[in-house]
Coordinates of C-alpha atoms in Angstrom, one line a residue:
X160 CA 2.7 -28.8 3.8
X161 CA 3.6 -29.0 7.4
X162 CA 3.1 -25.8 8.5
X163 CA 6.7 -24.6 8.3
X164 CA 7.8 -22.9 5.1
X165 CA 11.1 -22.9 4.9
X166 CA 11.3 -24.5 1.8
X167 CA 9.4 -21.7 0.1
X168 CA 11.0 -17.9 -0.1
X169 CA 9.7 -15.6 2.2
X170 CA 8.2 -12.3 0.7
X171 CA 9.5 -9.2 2.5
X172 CA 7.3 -6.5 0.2
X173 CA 8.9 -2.7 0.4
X174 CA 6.7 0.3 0.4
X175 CA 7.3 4.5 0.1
X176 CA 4.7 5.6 2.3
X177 CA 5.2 8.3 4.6
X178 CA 5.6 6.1 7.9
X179 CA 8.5 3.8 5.7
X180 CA 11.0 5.3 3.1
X181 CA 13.1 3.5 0.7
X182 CA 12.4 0.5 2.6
X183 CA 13.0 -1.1 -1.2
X184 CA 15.5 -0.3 -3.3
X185 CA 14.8 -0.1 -7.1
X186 CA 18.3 -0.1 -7.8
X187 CA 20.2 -3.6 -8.7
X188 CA 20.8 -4.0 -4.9
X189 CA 20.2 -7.4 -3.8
X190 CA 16.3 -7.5 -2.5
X191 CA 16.4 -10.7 -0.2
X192 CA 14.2 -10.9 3.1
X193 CA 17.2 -9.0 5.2
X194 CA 18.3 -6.8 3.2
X195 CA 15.2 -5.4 2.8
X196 CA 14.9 -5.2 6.3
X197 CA 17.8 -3.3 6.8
X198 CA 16.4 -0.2 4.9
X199 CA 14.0 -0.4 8.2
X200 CA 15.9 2.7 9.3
X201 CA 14.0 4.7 6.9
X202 CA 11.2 4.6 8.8
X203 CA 9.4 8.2 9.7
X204 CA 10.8 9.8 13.1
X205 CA 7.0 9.7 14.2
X206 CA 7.5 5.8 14.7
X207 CA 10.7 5.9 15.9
X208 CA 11.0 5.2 19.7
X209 CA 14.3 4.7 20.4
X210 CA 17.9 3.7 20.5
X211 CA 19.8 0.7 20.9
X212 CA 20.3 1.7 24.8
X213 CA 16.1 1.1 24.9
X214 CA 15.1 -1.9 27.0
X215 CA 13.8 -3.7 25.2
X216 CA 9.9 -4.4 25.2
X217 CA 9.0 -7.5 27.2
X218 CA 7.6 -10.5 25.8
X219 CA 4.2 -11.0 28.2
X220 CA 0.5 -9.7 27.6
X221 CA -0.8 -11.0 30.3
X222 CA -3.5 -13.4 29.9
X223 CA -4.4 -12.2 26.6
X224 CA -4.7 -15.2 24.1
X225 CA -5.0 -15.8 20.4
X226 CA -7.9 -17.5 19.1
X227 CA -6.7 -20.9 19.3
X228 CA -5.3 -21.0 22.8
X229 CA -2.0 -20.6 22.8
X230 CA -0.4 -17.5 24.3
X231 CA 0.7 -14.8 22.1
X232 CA 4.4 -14.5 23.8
X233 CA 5.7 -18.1 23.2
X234 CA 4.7 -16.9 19.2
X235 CA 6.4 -14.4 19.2
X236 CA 9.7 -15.4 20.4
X237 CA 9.2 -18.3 18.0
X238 CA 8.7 -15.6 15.2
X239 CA 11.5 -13.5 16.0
X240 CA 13.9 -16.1 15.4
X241 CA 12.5 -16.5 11.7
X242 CA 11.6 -13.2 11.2
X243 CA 13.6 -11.1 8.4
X244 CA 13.1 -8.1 11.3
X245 CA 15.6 -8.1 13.7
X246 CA 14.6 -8.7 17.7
X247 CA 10.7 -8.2 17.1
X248 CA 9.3 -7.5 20.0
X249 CA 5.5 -7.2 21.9
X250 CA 4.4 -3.8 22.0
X251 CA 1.1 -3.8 23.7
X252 CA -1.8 -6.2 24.0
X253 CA -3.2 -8.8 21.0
X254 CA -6.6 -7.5 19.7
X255 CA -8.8 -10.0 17.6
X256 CA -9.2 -9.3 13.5
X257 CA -11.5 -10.9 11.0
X258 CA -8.8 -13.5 10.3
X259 CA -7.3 -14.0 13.5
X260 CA -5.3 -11.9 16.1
X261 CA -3.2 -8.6 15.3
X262 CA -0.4 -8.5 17.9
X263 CA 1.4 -4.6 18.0
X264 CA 4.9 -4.9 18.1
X265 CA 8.1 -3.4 17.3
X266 CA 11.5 -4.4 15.6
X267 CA 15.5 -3.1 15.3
X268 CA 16.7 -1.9 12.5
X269 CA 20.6 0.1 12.4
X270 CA 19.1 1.3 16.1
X271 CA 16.4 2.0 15.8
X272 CA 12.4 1.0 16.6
X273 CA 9.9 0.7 13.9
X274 CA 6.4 -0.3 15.0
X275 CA 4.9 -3.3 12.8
X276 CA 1.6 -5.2 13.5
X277 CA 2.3 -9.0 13.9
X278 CA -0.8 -10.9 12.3
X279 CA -1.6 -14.2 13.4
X280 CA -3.9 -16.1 11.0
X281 CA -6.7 -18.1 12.5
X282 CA -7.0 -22.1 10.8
X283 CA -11.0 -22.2 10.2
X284 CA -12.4 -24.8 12.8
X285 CA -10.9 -27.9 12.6
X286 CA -9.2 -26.8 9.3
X287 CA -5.3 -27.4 9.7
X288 CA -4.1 -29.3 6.6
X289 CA -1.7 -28.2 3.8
X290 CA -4.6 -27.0 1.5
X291 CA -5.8 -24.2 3.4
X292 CA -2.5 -22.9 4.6
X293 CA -1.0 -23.3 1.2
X294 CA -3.7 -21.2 0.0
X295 CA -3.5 -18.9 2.8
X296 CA 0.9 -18.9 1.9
X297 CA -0.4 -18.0 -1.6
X298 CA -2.5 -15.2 -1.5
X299 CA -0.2 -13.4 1.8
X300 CA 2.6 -13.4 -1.0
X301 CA 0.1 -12.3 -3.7
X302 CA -0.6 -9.2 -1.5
X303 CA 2.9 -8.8 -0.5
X304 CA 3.8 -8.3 -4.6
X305 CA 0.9 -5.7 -4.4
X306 CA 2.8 -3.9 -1.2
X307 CA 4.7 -1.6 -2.9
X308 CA 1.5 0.1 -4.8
X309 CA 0.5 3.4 -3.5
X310 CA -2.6 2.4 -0.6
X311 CA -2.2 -1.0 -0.3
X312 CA -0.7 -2.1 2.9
X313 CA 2.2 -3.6 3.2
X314 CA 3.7 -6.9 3.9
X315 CA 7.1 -6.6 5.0
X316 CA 7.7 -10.8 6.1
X317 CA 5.4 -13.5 5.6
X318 CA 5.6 -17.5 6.6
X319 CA 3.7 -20.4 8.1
X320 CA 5.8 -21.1 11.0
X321 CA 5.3 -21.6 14.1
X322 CA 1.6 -21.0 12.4
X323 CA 0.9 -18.7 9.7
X324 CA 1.7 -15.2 10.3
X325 CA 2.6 -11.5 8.6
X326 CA 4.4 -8.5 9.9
X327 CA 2.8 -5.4 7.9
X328 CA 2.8 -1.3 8.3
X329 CA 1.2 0.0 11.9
X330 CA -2.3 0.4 11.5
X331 CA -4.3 3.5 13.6
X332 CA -8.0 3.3 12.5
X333 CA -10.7 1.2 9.6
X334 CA -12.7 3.6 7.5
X335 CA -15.2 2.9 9.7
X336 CA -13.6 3.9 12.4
X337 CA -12.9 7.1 10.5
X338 CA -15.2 8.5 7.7
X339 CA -14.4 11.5 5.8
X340 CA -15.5 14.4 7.2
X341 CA -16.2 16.7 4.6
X342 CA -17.2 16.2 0.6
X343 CA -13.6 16.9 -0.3
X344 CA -12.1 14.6 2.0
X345 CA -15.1 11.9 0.7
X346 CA -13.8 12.5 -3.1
X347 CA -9.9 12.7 -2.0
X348 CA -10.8 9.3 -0.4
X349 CA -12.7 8.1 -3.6
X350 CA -10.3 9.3 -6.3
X351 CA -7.6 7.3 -4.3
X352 CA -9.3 3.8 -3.3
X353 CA -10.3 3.5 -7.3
X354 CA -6.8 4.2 -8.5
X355 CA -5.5 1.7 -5.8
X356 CA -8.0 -1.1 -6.8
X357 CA -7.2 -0.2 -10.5
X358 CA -3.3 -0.7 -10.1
X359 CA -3.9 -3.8 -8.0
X360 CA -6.1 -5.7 -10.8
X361 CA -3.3 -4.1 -13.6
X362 CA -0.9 -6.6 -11.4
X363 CA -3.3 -9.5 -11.5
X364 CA -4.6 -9.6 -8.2
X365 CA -8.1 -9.3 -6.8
X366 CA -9.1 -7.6 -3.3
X367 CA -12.5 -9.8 -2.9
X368 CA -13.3 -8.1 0.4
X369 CA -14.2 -4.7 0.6
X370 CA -16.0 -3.2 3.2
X371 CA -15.2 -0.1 5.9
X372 CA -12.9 -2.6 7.4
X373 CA -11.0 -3.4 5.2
X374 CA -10.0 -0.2 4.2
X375 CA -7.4 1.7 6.6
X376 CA -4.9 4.2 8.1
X377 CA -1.7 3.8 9.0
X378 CA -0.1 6.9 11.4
X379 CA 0.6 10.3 9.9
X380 CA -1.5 9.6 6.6
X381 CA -4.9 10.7 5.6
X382 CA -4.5 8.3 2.7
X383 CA -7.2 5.3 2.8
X384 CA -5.0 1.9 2.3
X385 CA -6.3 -0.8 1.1
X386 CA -5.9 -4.1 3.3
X387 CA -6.0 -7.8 3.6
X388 CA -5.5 -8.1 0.4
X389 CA -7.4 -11.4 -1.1
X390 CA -7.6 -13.3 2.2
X391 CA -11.6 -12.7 2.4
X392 CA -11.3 -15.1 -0.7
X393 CA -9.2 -17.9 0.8
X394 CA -11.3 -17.6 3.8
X395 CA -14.8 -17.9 3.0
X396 CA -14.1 -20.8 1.2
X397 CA -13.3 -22.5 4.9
X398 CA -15.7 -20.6 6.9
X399 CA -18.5 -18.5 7.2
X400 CA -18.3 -15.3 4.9
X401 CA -19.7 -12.8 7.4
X402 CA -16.8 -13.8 10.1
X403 CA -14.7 -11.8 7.6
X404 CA -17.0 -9.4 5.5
X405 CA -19.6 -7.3 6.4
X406 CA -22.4 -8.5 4.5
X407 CA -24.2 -5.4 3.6
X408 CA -21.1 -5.0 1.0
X409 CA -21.4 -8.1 0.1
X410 CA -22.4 -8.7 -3.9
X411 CA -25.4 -10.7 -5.3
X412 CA -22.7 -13.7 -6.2
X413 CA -21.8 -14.4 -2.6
X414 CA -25.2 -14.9 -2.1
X415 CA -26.6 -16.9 -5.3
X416 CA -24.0 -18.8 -7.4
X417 CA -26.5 -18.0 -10.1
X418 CA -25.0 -14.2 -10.1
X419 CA -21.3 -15.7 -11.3
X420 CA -17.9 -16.2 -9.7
X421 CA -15.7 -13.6 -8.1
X422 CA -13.8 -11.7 -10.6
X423 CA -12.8 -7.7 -11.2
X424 CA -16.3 -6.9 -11.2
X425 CA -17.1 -8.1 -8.1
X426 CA -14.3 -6.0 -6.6
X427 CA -16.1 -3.1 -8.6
X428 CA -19.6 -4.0 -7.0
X429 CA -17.7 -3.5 -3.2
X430 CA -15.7 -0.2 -4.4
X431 CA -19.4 1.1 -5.4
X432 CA -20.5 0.4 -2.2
X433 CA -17.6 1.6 -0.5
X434 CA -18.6 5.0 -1.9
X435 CA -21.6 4.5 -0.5
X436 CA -20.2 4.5 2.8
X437 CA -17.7 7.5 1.8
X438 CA -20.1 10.0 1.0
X439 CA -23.2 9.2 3.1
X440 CA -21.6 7.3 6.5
X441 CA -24.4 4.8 6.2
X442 CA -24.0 1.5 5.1
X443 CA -26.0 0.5 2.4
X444 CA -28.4 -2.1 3.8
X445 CA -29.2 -3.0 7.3
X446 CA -31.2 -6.0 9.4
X447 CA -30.7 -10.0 9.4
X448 CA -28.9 -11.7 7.3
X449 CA -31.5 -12.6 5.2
X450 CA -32.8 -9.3 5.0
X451 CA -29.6 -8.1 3.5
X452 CA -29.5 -11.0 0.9
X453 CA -32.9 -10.0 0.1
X454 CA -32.8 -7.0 -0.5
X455 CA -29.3 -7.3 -2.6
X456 CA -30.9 -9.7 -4.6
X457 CA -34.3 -8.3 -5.7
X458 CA -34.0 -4.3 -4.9
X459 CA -32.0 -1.7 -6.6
X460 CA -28.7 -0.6 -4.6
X461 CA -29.6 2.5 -2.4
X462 CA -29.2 6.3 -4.1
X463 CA -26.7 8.2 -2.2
X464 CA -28.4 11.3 -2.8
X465 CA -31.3 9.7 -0.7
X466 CA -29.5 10.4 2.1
X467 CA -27.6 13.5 1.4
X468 CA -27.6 16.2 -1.4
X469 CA -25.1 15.0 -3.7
X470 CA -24.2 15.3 -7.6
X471 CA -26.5 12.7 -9.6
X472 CA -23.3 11.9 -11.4
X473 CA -22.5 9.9 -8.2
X474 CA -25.4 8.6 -8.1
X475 CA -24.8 7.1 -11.3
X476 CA -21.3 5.7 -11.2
X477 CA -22.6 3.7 -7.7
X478 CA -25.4 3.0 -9.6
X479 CA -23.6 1.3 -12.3
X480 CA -20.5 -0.1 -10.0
X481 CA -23.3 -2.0 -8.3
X482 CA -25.5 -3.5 -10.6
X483 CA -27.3 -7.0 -9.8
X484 CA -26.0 -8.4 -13.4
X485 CA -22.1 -8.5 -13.2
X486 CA -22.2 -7.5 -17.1
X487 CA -23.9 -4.1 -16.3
X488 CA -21.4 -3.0 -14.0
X489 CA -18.1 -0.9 -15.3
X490 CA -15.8 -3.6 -16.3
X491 CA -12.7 -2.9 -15.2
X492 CA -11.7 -0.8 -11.8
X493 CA -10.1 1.2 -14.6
X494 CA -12.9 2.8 -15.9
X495 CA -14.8 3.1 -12.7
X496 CA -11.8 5.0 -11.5
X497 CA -11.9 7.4 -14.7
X498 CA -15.5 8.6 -14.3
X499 CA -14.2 8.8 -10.4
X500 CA -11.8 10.8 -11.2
X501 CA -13.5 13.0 -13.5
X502 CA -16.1 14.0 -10.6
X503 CA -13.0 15.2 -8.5
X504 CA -11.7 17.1 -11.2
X505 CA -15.3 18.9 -11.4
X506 CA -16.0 19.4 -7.9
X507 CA -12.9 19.7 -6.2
X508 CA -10.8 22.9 -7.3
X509 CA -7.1 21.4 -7.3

């Protein structure tokens, strides 16, 4: 691979959220890269900043950078003439992201102006050769076929030149960033991450990465989205994990080969933990390093109801998502979702 592909098909994934509307047709309509972006004008008013009499946006940030030196503008006009967006432009500074740089920005579309996040995907220290970015081209258009599930981000143009890159939904805030604030939002939250993770593994792909960060908002939603999908997997096998995890999510087989491979129930280990987070606003371990991989190794996964008066059913389904043995966890995201489910339908009174 030389970093350009053109000889591969772009995937442009379509999504019905709120902030984009029929931006994929299910009818027999052609669904190439541009035609898809045509249905751009479906976009929610909220996000719409214009007509085609705006000036449009300027390409310069200043002396903001991404991560491997070169300036963000010069990309971005190389992108734009790639892109299946038409005239994408900057729309405020770079910021850095576990796997690179996230550059706002916003394109046309039947006149109007949709804002999308321009990713730029770091290359792991010296790493630059056809095996990582071919991985890397792999997994963005793995998690582009996932785009159109209900809370999964998604990718709306993916490819590896001038380096590679993604232009996905507007993102406002991580989980962390923004916790539930009451027990109803912390099951609404629940109820929808497991069903996500369960329709994503129905389609054959793994998350491998959950943590608060990984999990988002995009504007005018209160849904959690799950995002990055599969990257933390292509990444930590080039770099150090905990650039692009947060380790106290982390299971016992990213520490010890001894606890088995990533699979479906090591997505189930981080959704446990996730709902950890959701209904106490802690994380589950804290300290070094190796402090955390001791203490996922040899001690039980924290009780939520530790922290916070809480049904012991929940206690018991994060008990059992996050078991040290991978064969005494639930199974499938599936069935973790079902007992999920089944405390919402108890406590919450919808």
């Amino acid at each position: 691979m030389t970093g350009d592909r053109g000889d591969r098909d772009r995937t442009t994934a379509g999504t019905d959220r709120t902030w984009y509307r029929d931006l994929r047709d299910r009818s027999d309509e052609a669904t190439s890269p541009l035609a898809e972006a045509s249905r751009l004008r479906d976009i929610a008013a909220s996000h719409t900043t214009g007509t085609d009499t705006d000036v449009p946006a300027p390409d310069t940030v200043g002396p903001s950078t991404t991560d491997d030196g070169d300036s963000a503008s010069p990309l971005v006009a190389d992108i734009r003439r790639v892109a299946a967006v038409d005239d994408l432009r900057l729309d405020g500074s770079p910021t850095d992201h576990h796997y690179g740089r996230v550059v706002p920005t916003r394109a046309r579309a039947d006149g109007r102006t949709c804002r999308l996040q321009l990713r730029l995907f770091r290359r792991p220290g010296d790493e630059t050769g056809d095996s990582f970015e071919e991985t890397l081209a792999d997994q963005l258009d793995r998690w582009a076929a996932v785009g159109d599930c209900e809370g999964v981000v998604p990718v709306l143009d993916t490819a590896g030149d001038p380096r590679p890159w993604s232009c996905t939904a507007p993102i406002t805030a991580t989980l962390g960033e923004r916790p539930p604030k009451t027990l109803a939002d912390a099951l609404r939250a629940a109820r929808s991450l497991t069903h996500t993770l369960a329709t994503v593994h129905d389609r054959g792909t793994l998350h491998t990465g959950l943590d608060p960060n990984h999990v988002v908002y995009a504007p005018g939603t209160d849904r959690p989205l799950l995002d990055s999908v599969g990257l933390f997997d292509v990444y930590r096998r080039h770099s150090d994990p905990s650039s692009a995890l947060s380790l106290p999510y982390a299971p016992p087989e990213y520490f010890d080969d001894r606890y088995g491979v990533a699979d479906r129930t090591t997505d189930v280990y981080g959704m446990g933990a996730l709902l950890y987070r959701i209904f106490t606003g802690r994380d589950p371990y804290d300290g070094t390093p190796a402090d955390i991989r001791e203490q996922v190794l040899t001690q039980p996964f924290p009780t939520p109801s530790d922290v916070t008066e809480l049904p012991e059913t929940l206690d018991n389904i994060v008990a059992r998502a996050t078991a040290t043995d991978k064969f005494d966890r639930y199974q499938s995201a599936q069935a973790l979702f079902e007992d999920v489910n089944d405390l919402c339908l108890w406590l919450l009174d919808e």
